[in-house]
Amino acid sequence: MGKNKIKLSTFKLLKKAINIVFLIWMILIFIGSIRSTHLNITAVSPKLFTLIILFAICVVIYFVSNNIKSFIKNKVMSGLLNYKLTLLSIWSLLLIIGQIIFIAQTTTPIGFDVGGVVGQVLYGTSVPNYFSYNPNNLPLLFLEHFWGNHFGANWISFNFMSLLGADLGFMITILTARYINKNSMYTTWILSLLLLGCFPYIIVPYTDVLVLPFVSLSFLGYLIVKKINNLYAKLLGSLLIGIFGAVSFLLKPSSVIFIIAIIIVEITYLIISTEKIKVLYIVSILLVSFGSAFGVKQIYNSYLHDQQYIKVNPSMKKPPELFIAMGMVGNGGYNPPLTDEINSLKTQHEKKSVAIKNIKDTLHSYGIFGYLQFALKKNTNNTSNGAFGWLQEGNFILAPATNRLQQLVYPNGSHLLDYFFISQIVWVTLIVILTLGYKSPKKFEPIIMILKLSIIGSLMYLLLFEGGRSRYLIQFLPQIILLSGIYLNAYFTDHMVAKNDN
């Protein structure tokens, strides 16, 4: 009995620690987000400013007039709820049409790493030794080479691949929400549409977006294992976890932090569980998950060894320590001088030694409180930008804006600040939902803990490694949207119950 009490108290302590850390982190992100220059209403265009004023007037009228409030609640909202599936489907269709038009109107060559990969596919040339320095982008190269051979090797074609990745990622996340709770599917759907409505990264065919469907499929696999009490269904879910988790890891290693969160939470629940453990189920799930992941990795290694498409020099690879060292200086982002210094060294041993020396020297120069101050500043850089760092890294788009859509997202666009303002409002809305963290039913508790721990782990990763801009948050959007959808649904459910009770 004493052991069980210790287990339960330890579990409660762990749960409380996760909740406290998550809440503090969300508050910090909220503060950074509302202080962003993107929320400068005086910088928006006169047309958008007029719309904002009209919206504000409508909100005031709603709260002042009881008749209008009653009409909207009892007539308008009930009508919308009755046709929510139809309305959301129409909204989704219109969004996809809009995305296609957006790609057609705004596609242009992109610079930096994106151009390095696409340039290799299109022209057979890239930045000298790019893939020797960055072999982590070889899976992306092979994926785009495959896509180019089958669907056309040009920027528009690759952007449609990016569009497919983004939309499939969010669609699977919405389906995943359905496995948690039917009504959570609708709130997750709404939030997904809001986010995708101001998401220009579909014209940037890079791992941040292309990894989304694989992350979502892997998490969906976990939900199938968790929710369906059938061995064959659990094995299918295990395959999804293993196969698509491994693909996610190949494209973007940091994107699988949620799997670590799943393992931690599930082990914790097994330890405190008083029910008889189904050893066969657990062993089967682990064998299939890890076995399929290992199989995918072996297939990739064999392909990499046998392929003749691109040759790389393994000794030129950037060591992981470099990304930690870069994450500790400046704004915590990419650091050209430090990268050039490491790249100039001949062996992996030299590269690691110099990077580690930089890490030690930087820590020594900061001191404990100096580093904490830097970490707070870097966290703001990592998370405060609701446009996910669009154009923050420099002008990776060089073409001038010549049409209305380009005016929204190109560097010299006359309505670029309008886009920044709108995207910031959407991001702040998500952070408010996560910060308030509305109480959810106890049966969702394991999922909530996994999602929170996954987001905490993701934010911690960005603090430790190269970050400095919120573009790296894109790979973690399935967890962010899913948790936001659960919380928003829990709020509306409790609100409706309270209203009916009154």
PDB file of N, CA and C in Angstrom, residues 233-318:
ATOM      1  N   ALA A 233      -5.922  -3.901 -34.933  1.00  0.00           N
ATOM      2  CA  ALA A 233      -5.944  -2.438 -35.055  1.00  0.00           C
ATOM      3  C   ALA A 233      -4.728  -1.833 -34.354  1.00  0.00           C
ATOM      4  N   LYS A 234      -4.383  -2.392 -33.202  1.00  0.00           N
ATOM      5  CA  LYS A 234      -3.217  -1.897 -32.469  1.00  0.00           C
ATOM      6  C   LYS A 234      -1.936  -2.134 -33.265  1.00  0.00           C
ATOM      7  N   LEU A 235      -1.863  -3.253 -33.966  1.00  0.00           N
ATOM      8  CA  LEU A 235      -0.678  -3.531 -34.789  1.00  0.00           C
ATOM      9  C   LEU A 235      -0.603  -2.569 -35.974  1.00  0.00           C
ATOM     10  N   LEU A 236      -1.779  -2.248 -36.542  1.00  0.00           N
ATOM     11  CA  LEU A 236      -1.816  -1.262 -37.628  1.00  0.00           C
ATOM     12  C   LEU A 236      -1.347   0.093 -37.119  1.00  0.00           C
ATOM     13  N   GLY A 237      -1.847   0.489 -35.942  1.00  0.00           N
ATOM     14  CA  GLY A 237      -1.407   1.751 -35.343  1.00  0.00           C
ATOM     15  C   GLY A 237       0.087   1.747 -35.061  1.00  0.00           C
ATOM     16  N   SER A 238       0.598   0.589 -34.622  1.00  0.00           N
ATOM     17  CA  SER A 238       2.031   0.462 -34.343  1.00  0.00           C
ATOM     18  C   SER A 238       2.856   0.645 -35.611  1.00  0.00           C
ATOM     19  N   LEU A 239       2.344   0.123 -36.721  1.00  0.00           N
ATOM     20  CA  LEU A 239       3.027   0.305 -38.012  1.00  0.00           C
ATOM     21  C   LEU A 239       3.075   1.783 -38.394  1.00  0.00           C
ATOM     22  N   LEU A 240       1.957   2.473 -38.174  1.00  0.00           N
ATOM     23  CA  LEU A 240       1.919   3.906 -38.491  1.00  0.00           C
ATOM     24  C   LEU A 240       2.932   4.667 -37.646  1.00  0.00           C
ATOM     25  N   ILE A 241       2.994   4.328 -36.357  1.00  0.00           N
ATOM     26  CA  ILE A 241       3.964   4.984 -35.476  1.00  0.00           C
ATOM     27  C   ILE A 241       5.383   4.752 -35.986  1.00  0.00           C
ATOM     28  N   GLY A 242       5.711   3.485 -36.256  1.00  0.00           N
ATOM     29  CA  GLY A 242       7.074   3.131 -36.638  1.00  0.00           C
ATOM     30  C   GLY A 242       7.488   3.674 -37.989  1.00  0.00           C
ATOM     31  N   ILE A 243       6.663   3.412 -39.009  1.00  0.00           N
ATOM     32  CA  ILE A 243       7.019   3.797 -40.375  1.00  0.00           C
ATOM     33  C   ILE A 243       7.092   5.311 -40.517  1.00  0.00           C
ATOM     34  N   PHE A 244       6.015   5.991 -40.109  1.00  0.00           N
ATOM     35  CA  PHE A 244       5.974   7.441 -40.345  1.00  0.00           C
ATOM     36  C   PHE A 244       6.776   8.216 -39.304  1.00  0.00           C
ATOM     37  N   GLY A 245       6.975   7.614 -38.124  1.00  0.00           N
ATOM     38  CA  GLY A 245       7.895   8.221 -37.171  1.00  0.00           C
ATOM     39  C   GLY A 245       9.315   8.213 -37.713  1.00  0.00           C
ATOM     40  N   ALA A 246       9.694   7.096 -38.347  1.00  0.00           N
ATOM     41  CA  ALA A 246      11.039   6.996 -38.930  1.00  0.00           C
ATOM     42  C   ALA A 246      11.211   7.956 -40.101  1.00  0.00           C
ATOM     43  N   VAL A 247      10.175   8.074 -40.949  1.00  0.00           N
ATOM     44  CA  VAL A 247      10.242   9.011 -42.078  1.00  0.00           C
ATOM     45  C   VAL A 247      10.359  10.443 -41.556  1.00  0.00           C
ATOM     46  N   SER A 248       9.585  10.754 -40.503  1.00  0.00           N
ATOM     47  CA  SER A 248       9.672  12.084 -39.893  1.00  0.00           C
ATOM     48  C   SER A 248      11.081  12.348 -39.384  1.00  0.00           C
ATOM     49  N   PHE A 249      11.674  11.352 -38.752  1.00  0.00           N
ATOM     50  CA  PHE A 249      13.026  11.496 -38.219  1.00  0.00           C
ATOM     51  C   PHE A 249      14.037  11.747 -39.333  1.00  0.00           C
ATOM     52  N   LEU A 250      13.880  11.046 -40.443  1.00  0.00           N
ATOM     53  CA  LEU A 250      14.805  11.232 -41.562  1.00  0.00           C
ATOM     54  C   LEU A 250      14.703  12.642 -42.134  1.00  0.00           C
ATOM     55  N   LEU A 251      13.476  13.146 -42.266  1.00  0.00           N
ATOM     56  CA  LEU A 251      13.281  14.482 -42.839  1.00  0.00           C
ATOM     57  C   LEU A 251      13.643  15.584 -41.848  1.00  0.00           C
ATOM     58  N   LYS A 252      13.259  15.391 -40.587  1.00  0.00           N
ATOM     59  CA  LYS A 252      13.434  16.434 -39.566  1.00  0.00           C
ATOM     60  C   LYS A 252      13.545  15.744 -38.211  1.00  0.00           C
ATOM     61  N   PRO A 253      14.753  15.394 -37.783  1.00  0.00           N
ATOM     62  CA  PRO A 253      14.923  14.607 -36.552  1.00  0.00           C
ATOM     63  C   PRO A 253      14.192  15.181 -35.342  1.00  0.00           C
ATOM     64  N   SER A 254      14.169  16.498 -35.202  1.00  0.00           N
ATOM     65  CA  SER A 254      13.535  17.108 -34.031  1.00  0.00           C
ATOM     66  C   SER A 254      12.020  16.956 -34.034  1.00  0.00           C
ATOM     67  N   SER A 255      11.427  16.590 -35.170  1.00  0.00           N
ATOM     68  CA  SER A 255       9.967  16.499 -35.258  1.00  0.00           C
ATOM     69  C   SER A 255       9.402  15.325 -34.474  1.00  0.00           C
ATOM     70  N   VAL A 256      10.250  14.367 -34.044  1.00  0.00           N
ATOM     71  CA  VAL A 256       9.751  13.175 -33.360  1.00  0.00           C
ATOM     72  C   VAL A 256       9.891  13.288 -31.842  1.00  0.00           C
ATOM     73  N   ILE A 257      10.036  14.499 -31.336  1.00  0.00           N
ATOM     74  CA  ILE A 257      10.092  14.691 -29.890  1.00  0.00           C
ATOM     75  C   ILE A 257       8.829  14.162 -29.228  1.00  0.00           C
ATOM     76  N   PHE A 258       7.701  14.224 -29.946  1.00  0.00           N
ATOM     77  CA  PHE A 258       6.442  13.747 -29.372  1.00  0.00           C
ATOM     78  C   PHE A 258       6.499  12.252 -29.050  1.00  0.00           C
ATOM     79  N   ILE A 259       7.297  11.480 -29.783  1.00  0.00           N
ATOM     80  CA  ILE A 259       7.423  10.044 -29.497  1.00  0.00           C
ATOM     81  C   ILE A 259       8.101   9.833 -28.148  1.00  0.00           C
ATOM     82  N   ILE A 260       9.083  10.676 -27.839  1.00  0.00           N
ATOM     83  CA  ILE A 260       9.731  10.609 -26.520  1.00  0.00           C
ATOM     84  C   ILE A 260       8.707  10.933 -25.437  1.00  0.00           C
ATOM     85  N   ALA A 261       7.845  11.933 -25.700  1.00  0.00           N
ATOM     86  CA  ALA A 261       6.798  12.294 -24.736  1.00  0.00           C
ATOM     87  C   ALA A 261       5.833  11.132 -24.530  1.00  0.00           C
ATOM     88  N   ILE A 262       5.472  10.453 -25.608  1.00  0.00           N
ATOM     89  CA  ILE A 262       4.574   9.282 -25.509  1.00  0.00           C
ATOM     90  C   ILE A 262       5.197   8.207 -24.633  1.00  0.00           C
ATOM     91  N   ILE A 263       6.467   7.908 -24.870  1.00  0.00           N
ATOM     92  CA  ILE A 263       7.156   6.857 -24.105  1.00  0.00           C
ATOM     93  C   ILE A 263       7.186   7.206 -22.615  1.00  0.00           C
ATOM     94  N   ILE A 264       7.531   8.466 -22.295  1.00  0.00           N
ATOM     95  CA  ILE A 264       7.620   8.892 -20.887  1.00  0.00           C
ATOM     96  C   ILE A 264       6.266   8.764 -20.194  1.00  0.00           C
ATOM     97  N   VAL A 265       5.216   9.284 -20.832  1.00  0.00           N
ATOM     98  CA  VAL A 265       3.888   9.276 -20.213  1.00  0.00           C
ATOM     99  C   VAL A 265       3.346   7.855 -20.092  1.00  0.00           C
ATOM    100  N   GLU A 266       3.510   7.048 -21.140  1.00  0.00           N
ATOM    101  CA  GLU A 266       2.990   5.684 -21.102  1.00  0.00           C
ATOM    102  C   GLU A 266       3.698   4.836 -20.046  1.00  0.00           C
ATOM    103  N   ILE A 267       5.005   4.987 -19.912  1.00  0.00           N
ATOM    104  CA  ILE A 267       5.739   4.266 -18.870  1.00  0.00           C
ATOM    105  C   ILE A 267       5.251   4.696 -17.485  1.00  0.00           C
ATOM    106  N   THR A 268       5.017   5.998 -17.327  1.00  0.00           N
ATOM    107  CA  THR A 268       4.517   6.511 -16.046  1.00  0.00           C
ATOM    108  C   THR A 268       3.168   5.899 -15.693  1.00  0.00           C
ATOM    109  N   TYR A 269       2.270   5.831 -16.668  1.00  0.00           N
ATOM    110  CA  TYR A 269       0.952   5.253 -16.412  1.00  0.00           C
ATOM    111  C   TYR A 269       1.038   3.747 -16.150  1.00  0.00           C
ATOM    112  N   LEU A 270       1.957   3.078 -16.800  1.00  0.00           N
ATOM    113  CA  LEU A 270       2.140   1.642 -16.538  1.00  0.00           C
ATOM    114  C   LEU A 270       2.609   1.409 -15.099  1.00  0.00           C
ATOM    115  N   ILE A 271       3.487   2.284 -14.618  1.00  0.00           N
ATOM    116  CA  ILE A 271       4.039   2.132 -13.269  1.00  0.00           C
ATOM    117  C   ILE A 271       2.954   2.304 -12.209  1.00  0.00           C
ATOM    118  N   ILE A 272       2.060   3.273 -12.403  1.00  0.00           N
ATOM    119  CA  ILE A 272       1.047   3.539 -11.373  1.00  0.00           C
ATOM    120  C   ILE A 272      -0.227   2.718 -11.583  1.00  0.00           C
ATOM    121  N   SER A 273      -0.323   2.018 -12.708  1.00  0.00           N
ATOM    122  CA  SER A 273      -1.545   1.274 -13.022  1.00  0.00           C
ATOM    123  C   SER A 273      -1.777   0.138 -12.029  1.00  0.00           C
ATOM    124  N   THR A 274      -3.038  -0.003 -11.625  1.00  0.00           N
ATOM    125  CA  THR A 274      -3.422  -1.113 -10.734  1.00  0.00           C
ATOM    126  C   THR A 274      -4.068  -2.250 -11.521  1.00  0.00           C
ATOM    127  N   GLU A 275      -4.294  -2.028 -12.809  1.00  0.00           N
ATOM    128  CA  GLU A 275      -4.882  -3.058 -13.654  1.00  0.00           C
ATOM    129  C   GLU A 275      -3.814  -4.046 -14.113  1.00  0.00           C
ATOM    130  N   LYS A 276      -4.269  -5.226 -14.518  1.00  0.00           N
ATOM    131  CA  LYS A 276      -3.358  -6.248 -15.009  1.00  0.00           C
ATOM    132  C   LYS A 276      -2.787  -5.813 -16.358  1.00  0.00           C
ATOM    133  N   ILE A 277      -1.482  -5.809 -16.457  1.00  0.00           N
ATOM    134  CA  ILE A 277      -0.814  -5.358 -17.677  1.00  0.00           C
ATOM    135  C   ILE A 277      -0.890  -6.440 -18.754  1.00  0.00           C
ATOM    136  N   LYS A 278      -1.341  -6.059 -19.940  1.00  0.00           N
ATOM    137  CA  LYS A 278      -1.422  -7.006 -21.064  1.00  0.00           C
ATOM    138  C   LYS A 278      -0.062  -7.053 -21.763  1.00  0.00           C
ATOM    139  N   VAL A 279       0.763  -7.956 -21.285  1.00  0.00           N
ATOM    140  CA  VAL A 279       2.146  -8.027 -21.752  1.00  0.00           C
ATOM    141  C   VAL A 279       2.211  -8.298 -23.251  1.00  0.00           C
ATOM    142  N   LEU A 280       1.328  -9.181 -23.748  1.00  0.00           N
ATOM    143  CA  LEU A 280       1.343  -9.528 -25.178  1.00  0.00           C
ATOM    144  C   LEU A 280       1.100  -8.296 -26.039  1.00  0.00           C
ATOM    145  N   TYR A 281       0.118  -7.473 -25.651  1.00  0.00           N
ATOM    146  CA  TYR A 281      -0.185  -6.266 -26.408  1.00  0.00           C
ATOM    147  C   TYR A 281       1.022  -5.328 -26.435  1.00  0.00           C
ATOM    148  N   ILE A 282       1.575  -5.101 -25.249  1.00  0.00           N
ATOM    149  CA  ILE A 282       2.682  -4.155 -25.143  1.00  0.00           C
ATOM    150  C   ILE A 282       3.896  -4.616 -25.939  1.00  0.00           C
ATOM    151  N   VAL A 283       4.260  -5.883 -25.792  1.00  0.00           N
ATOM    152  CA  VAL A 283       5.414  -6.428 -26.518  1.00  0.00           C
ATOM    153  C   VAL A 283       5.177  -6.364 -28.021  1.00  0.00           C
ATOM    154  N   SER A 284       3.960  -6.725 -28.461  1.00  0.00           N
ATOM    155  CA  SER A 284       3.632  -6.702 -29.900  1.00  0.00           C
ATOM    156  C   SER A 284       3.730  -5.291 -30.465  1.00  0.00           C
ATOM    157  N   ILE A 285       3.176  -4.314 -29.708  1.00  0.00           N
ATOM    158  CA  ILE A 285       3.208  -2.920 -30.160  1.00  0.00           C
ATOM    159  C   ILE A 285       4.639  -2.423 -30.275  1.00  0.00           C
ATOM    160  N   LEU A 286       5.458  -2.724 -29.259  1.00  0.00           N
ATOM    161  CA  LEU A 286       6.849  -2.271 -29.268  1.00  0.00           C
ATOM    162  C   LEU A 286       7.641  -2.917 -30.393  1.00  0.00           C
ATOM    163  N   LEU A 287       7.433  -4.213 -30.581  1.00  0.00           N
ATOM    164  CA  LEU A 287       8.167  -4.924 -31.639  1.00  0.00           C
ATOM    165  C   LEU A 287       7.811  -4.382 -33.017  1.00  0.00           C
ATOM    166  N   VAL A 288       6.513  -4.178 -33.254  1.00  0.00           N
ATOM    167  CA  VAL A 288       6.077  -3.691 -34.568  1.00  0.00           C
ATOM    168  C   VAL A 288       6.541  -2.248 -34.777  1.00  0.00           C
ATOM    169  N   SER A 289       6.396  -1.391 -33.755  1.00  0.00           N
ATOM    170  CA  SER A 289       6.775   0.022 -33.882  1.00  0.00           C
ATOM    171  C   SER A 289       8.266   0.172 -34.139  1.00  0.00           C
ATOM    172  N   PHE A 290       9.070  -0.396 -33.242  1.00  0.00           N
ATOM    173  CA  PHE A 290      10.524  -0.247 -33.377  1.00  0.00           C
ATOM    174  C   PHE A 290      11.068  -1.062 -34.551  1.00  0.00           C
ATOM    175  N   GLY A 291      10.445  -2.205 -34.806  1.00  0.00           N
ATOM    176  CA  GLY A 291      10.883  -3.029 -35.939  1.00  0.00           C
ATOM    177  C   GLY A 291      10.638  -2.344 -37.269  1.00  0.00           C
ATOM    178  N   SER A 292       9.450  -1.747 -37.435  1.00  0.00           N
ATOM    179  CA  SER A 292       9.143  -1.054 -38.697  1.00  0.00           C
ATOM    180  C   SER A 292       9.998   0.207 -38.844  1.00  0.00           C
ATOM    181  N   ALA A 293      10.244   0.918 -37.726  1.00  0.00           N
ATOM    182  CA  ALA A 293      11.111   2.103 -37.777  1.00  0.00           C
ATOM    183  C   ALA A 293      12.529   1.707 -38.179  1.00  0.00           C
ATOM    184  N   PHE A 294      13.028   0.618 -37.596  1.00  0.00           N
ATOM    185  CA  PHE A 294      14.365   0.123 -37.934  1.00  0.00           C
ATOM    186  C   PHE A 294      14.423  -0.298 -39.402  1.00  0.00           C
ATOM    187  N   GLY A 295      13.341  -0.925 -39.880  1.00  0.00           N
ATOM    188  CA  GLY A 295      13.281  -1.344 -41.284  1.00  0.00           C
ATOM    189  C   GLY A 295      13.351  -0.174 -42.237  1.00  0.00           C
ATOM    190  N   VAL A 296      12.610   0.898 -41.917  1.00  0.00           N
ATOM    191  CA  VAL A 296      12.637   2.099 -42.764  1.00  0.00           C
ATOM    192  C   VAL A 296      14.042   2.693 -42.794  1.00  0.00           C
ATOM    193  N   LYS A 297      14.670   2.747 -41.626  1.00  0.00           N
ATOM    194  CA  LYS A 297      16.030   3.312 -41.546  1.00  0.00           C
ATOM    195  C   LYS A 297      17.014   2.460 -42.341  1.00  0.00           C
ATOM    196  N   GLN A 298      16.874   1.145 -42.287  1.00  0.00           N
ATOM    197  CA  GLN A 298      17.773   0.261 -43.026  1.00  0.00           C
ATOM    198  C   GLN A 298      17.568   0.394 -44.533  1.00  0.00           C
ATOM    199  N   ILE A 299      16.314   0.517 -44.945  1.00  0.00           N
ATOM    200  CA  ILE A 299      16.015   0.700 -46.377  1.00  0.00           C
ATOM    201  C   ILE A 299      16.640   1.999 -46.871  1.00  0.00           C
ATOM    202  N   TYR A 300      16.505   3.051 -46.060  1.00  0.00           N
ATOM    203  CA  TYR A 300      17.108   4.334 -46.446  1.00  0.00           C
ATOM    204  C   TYR A 300      18.629   4.229 -46.519  1.00  0.00           C
ATOM    205  N   ASN A 301      19.241   3.582 -45.536  1.00  0.00           N
ATOM    206  CA  ASN A 301      20.700   3.428 -45.529  1.00  0.00           C
ATOM    207  C   ASN A 301      21.190   2.661 -46.750  1.00  0.00           C
ATOM    208  N   SER A 302      20.437   1.619 -47.123  1.00  0.00           N
ATOM    209  CA  SER A 302      20.812   0.828 -48.313  1.00  0.00           C
ATOM    210  C   SER A 302      20.692   1.673 -49.572  1.00  0.00           C
ATOM    211  N   TYR A 303      19.598   2.439 -49.652  1.00  0.00           N
ATOM    212  CA  TYR A 303      19.410   3.306 -50.820  1.00  0.00           C
ATOM    213  C   TYR A 303      20.518   4.345 -50.892  1.00  0.00           C
ATOM    214  N   LEU A 304      20.842   4.936 -49.737  1.00  0.00           N
ATOM    215  CA  LEU A 304      21.887   5.955 -49.683  1.00  0.00           C
ATOM    216  C   LEU A 304      23.231   5.383 -50.117  1.00  0.00           C
ATOM    217  N   HIS A 305      23.490   4.165 -49.722  1.00  0.00           N
ATOM    218  CA  HIS A 305      24.767   3.521 -50.062  1.00  0.00           C
ATOM    219  C   HIS A 305      24.863   3.193 -51.551  1.00  0.00           C
ATOM    220  N   ASP A 306      23.732   2.789 -52.147  1.00  0.00           N
ATOM    221  CA  ASP A 306      23.744   2.306 -53.534  1.00  0.00           C
ATOM    222  C   ASP A 306      23.487   3.397 -54.574  1.00  0.00           C
ATOM    223  N   GLN A 307      22.845   4.497 -54.152  1.00  0.00           N
ATOM    224  CA  GLN A 307      22.442   5.520 -55.131  1.00  0.00           C
ATOM    225  C   GLN A 307      23.672   6.221 -55.735  1.00  0.00           C
ATOM    226  N   GLN A 308      23.499   6.638 -56.979  1.00  0.00           N
ATOM    227  CA  GLN A 308      24.565   7.321 -57.712  1.00  0.00           C
ATOM    228  C   GLN A 308      24.200   8.770 -58.030  1.00  0.00           C
ATOM    229  N   TYR A 309      23.069   9.212 -57.480  1.00  0.00           N
ATOM    230  CA  TYR A 309      22.546  10.540 -57.825  1.00  0.00           C
ATOM    231  C   TYR A 309      23.420  11.667 -57.284  1.00  0.00           C
ATOM    232  N   ILE A 310      23.896  11.509 -56.036  1.00  0.00           N
ATOM    233  CA  ILE A 310      24.682  12.564 -55.404  1.00  0.00           C
ATOM    234  C   ILE A 310      25.793  11.930 -54.573  1.00  0.00           C
ATOM    235  N   LYS A 311      26.949  12.511 -54.609  1.00  0.00           N
ATOM    236  CA  LYS A 311      28.069  12.013 -53.824  1.00  0.00           C
ATOM    237  C   LYS A 311      28.380  13.001 -52.694  1.00  0.00           C
ATOM    238  N   VAL A 312      28.615  12.457 -51.507  1.00  0.00           N
ATOM    239  CA  VAL A 312      28.919  13.324 -50.365  1.00  0.00           C
ATOM    240  C   VAL A 312      30.207  12.861 -49.690  1.00  0.00           C
ATOM    241  N   ASN A 313      30.843  13.785 -49.019  1.00  0.00           N
ATOM    242  CA  ASN A 313      32.059  13.494 -48.246  1.00  0.00           C
ATOM    243  C   ASN A 313      31.688  13.502 -46.763  1.00  0.00           C
ATOM    244  N   PRO A 314      31.598  12.331 -46.104  1.00  0.00           N
ATOM    245  CA  PRO A 314      31.133  12.254 -44.710  1.00  0.00           C
ATOM    246  C   PRO A 314      31.978  13.081 -43.742  1.00  0.00           C
ATOM    247  N   SER A 315      33.245  13.279 -44.056  1.00  0.00           N
ATOM    248  CA  SER A 315      34.121  14.006 -43.125  1.00  0.00           C
ATOM    249  C   SER A 315      33.780  15.497 -43.070  1.00  0.00           C
ATOM    250  N   MET A 316      32.997  15.989 -44.038  1.00  0.00           N
ATOM    251  CA  MET A 316      32.650  17.416 -44.083  1.00  0.00           C
ATOM    252  C   MET A 316      31.362  17.733 -43.326  1.00  0.00           C
ATOM    253  N   LYS A 317      30.683  16.729 -42.831  1.00  0.00           N
ATOM    254  CA  LYS A 317      29.402  16.910 -42.159  1.00  0.00           C
ATOM    255  C   LYS A 317      29.511  17.849 -40.961  1.00  0.00           C
ATOM    256  N   LYS A 318      28.528  18.734 -40.817  1.00  0.00           N
ATOM    257  CA  LYS A 318      28.487  19.607 -39.642  1.00  0.00           C
ATOM    258  C   LYS A 318      28.140  18.761 -38.417  1.00  0.00           C
TER     259      LYS A 318
END
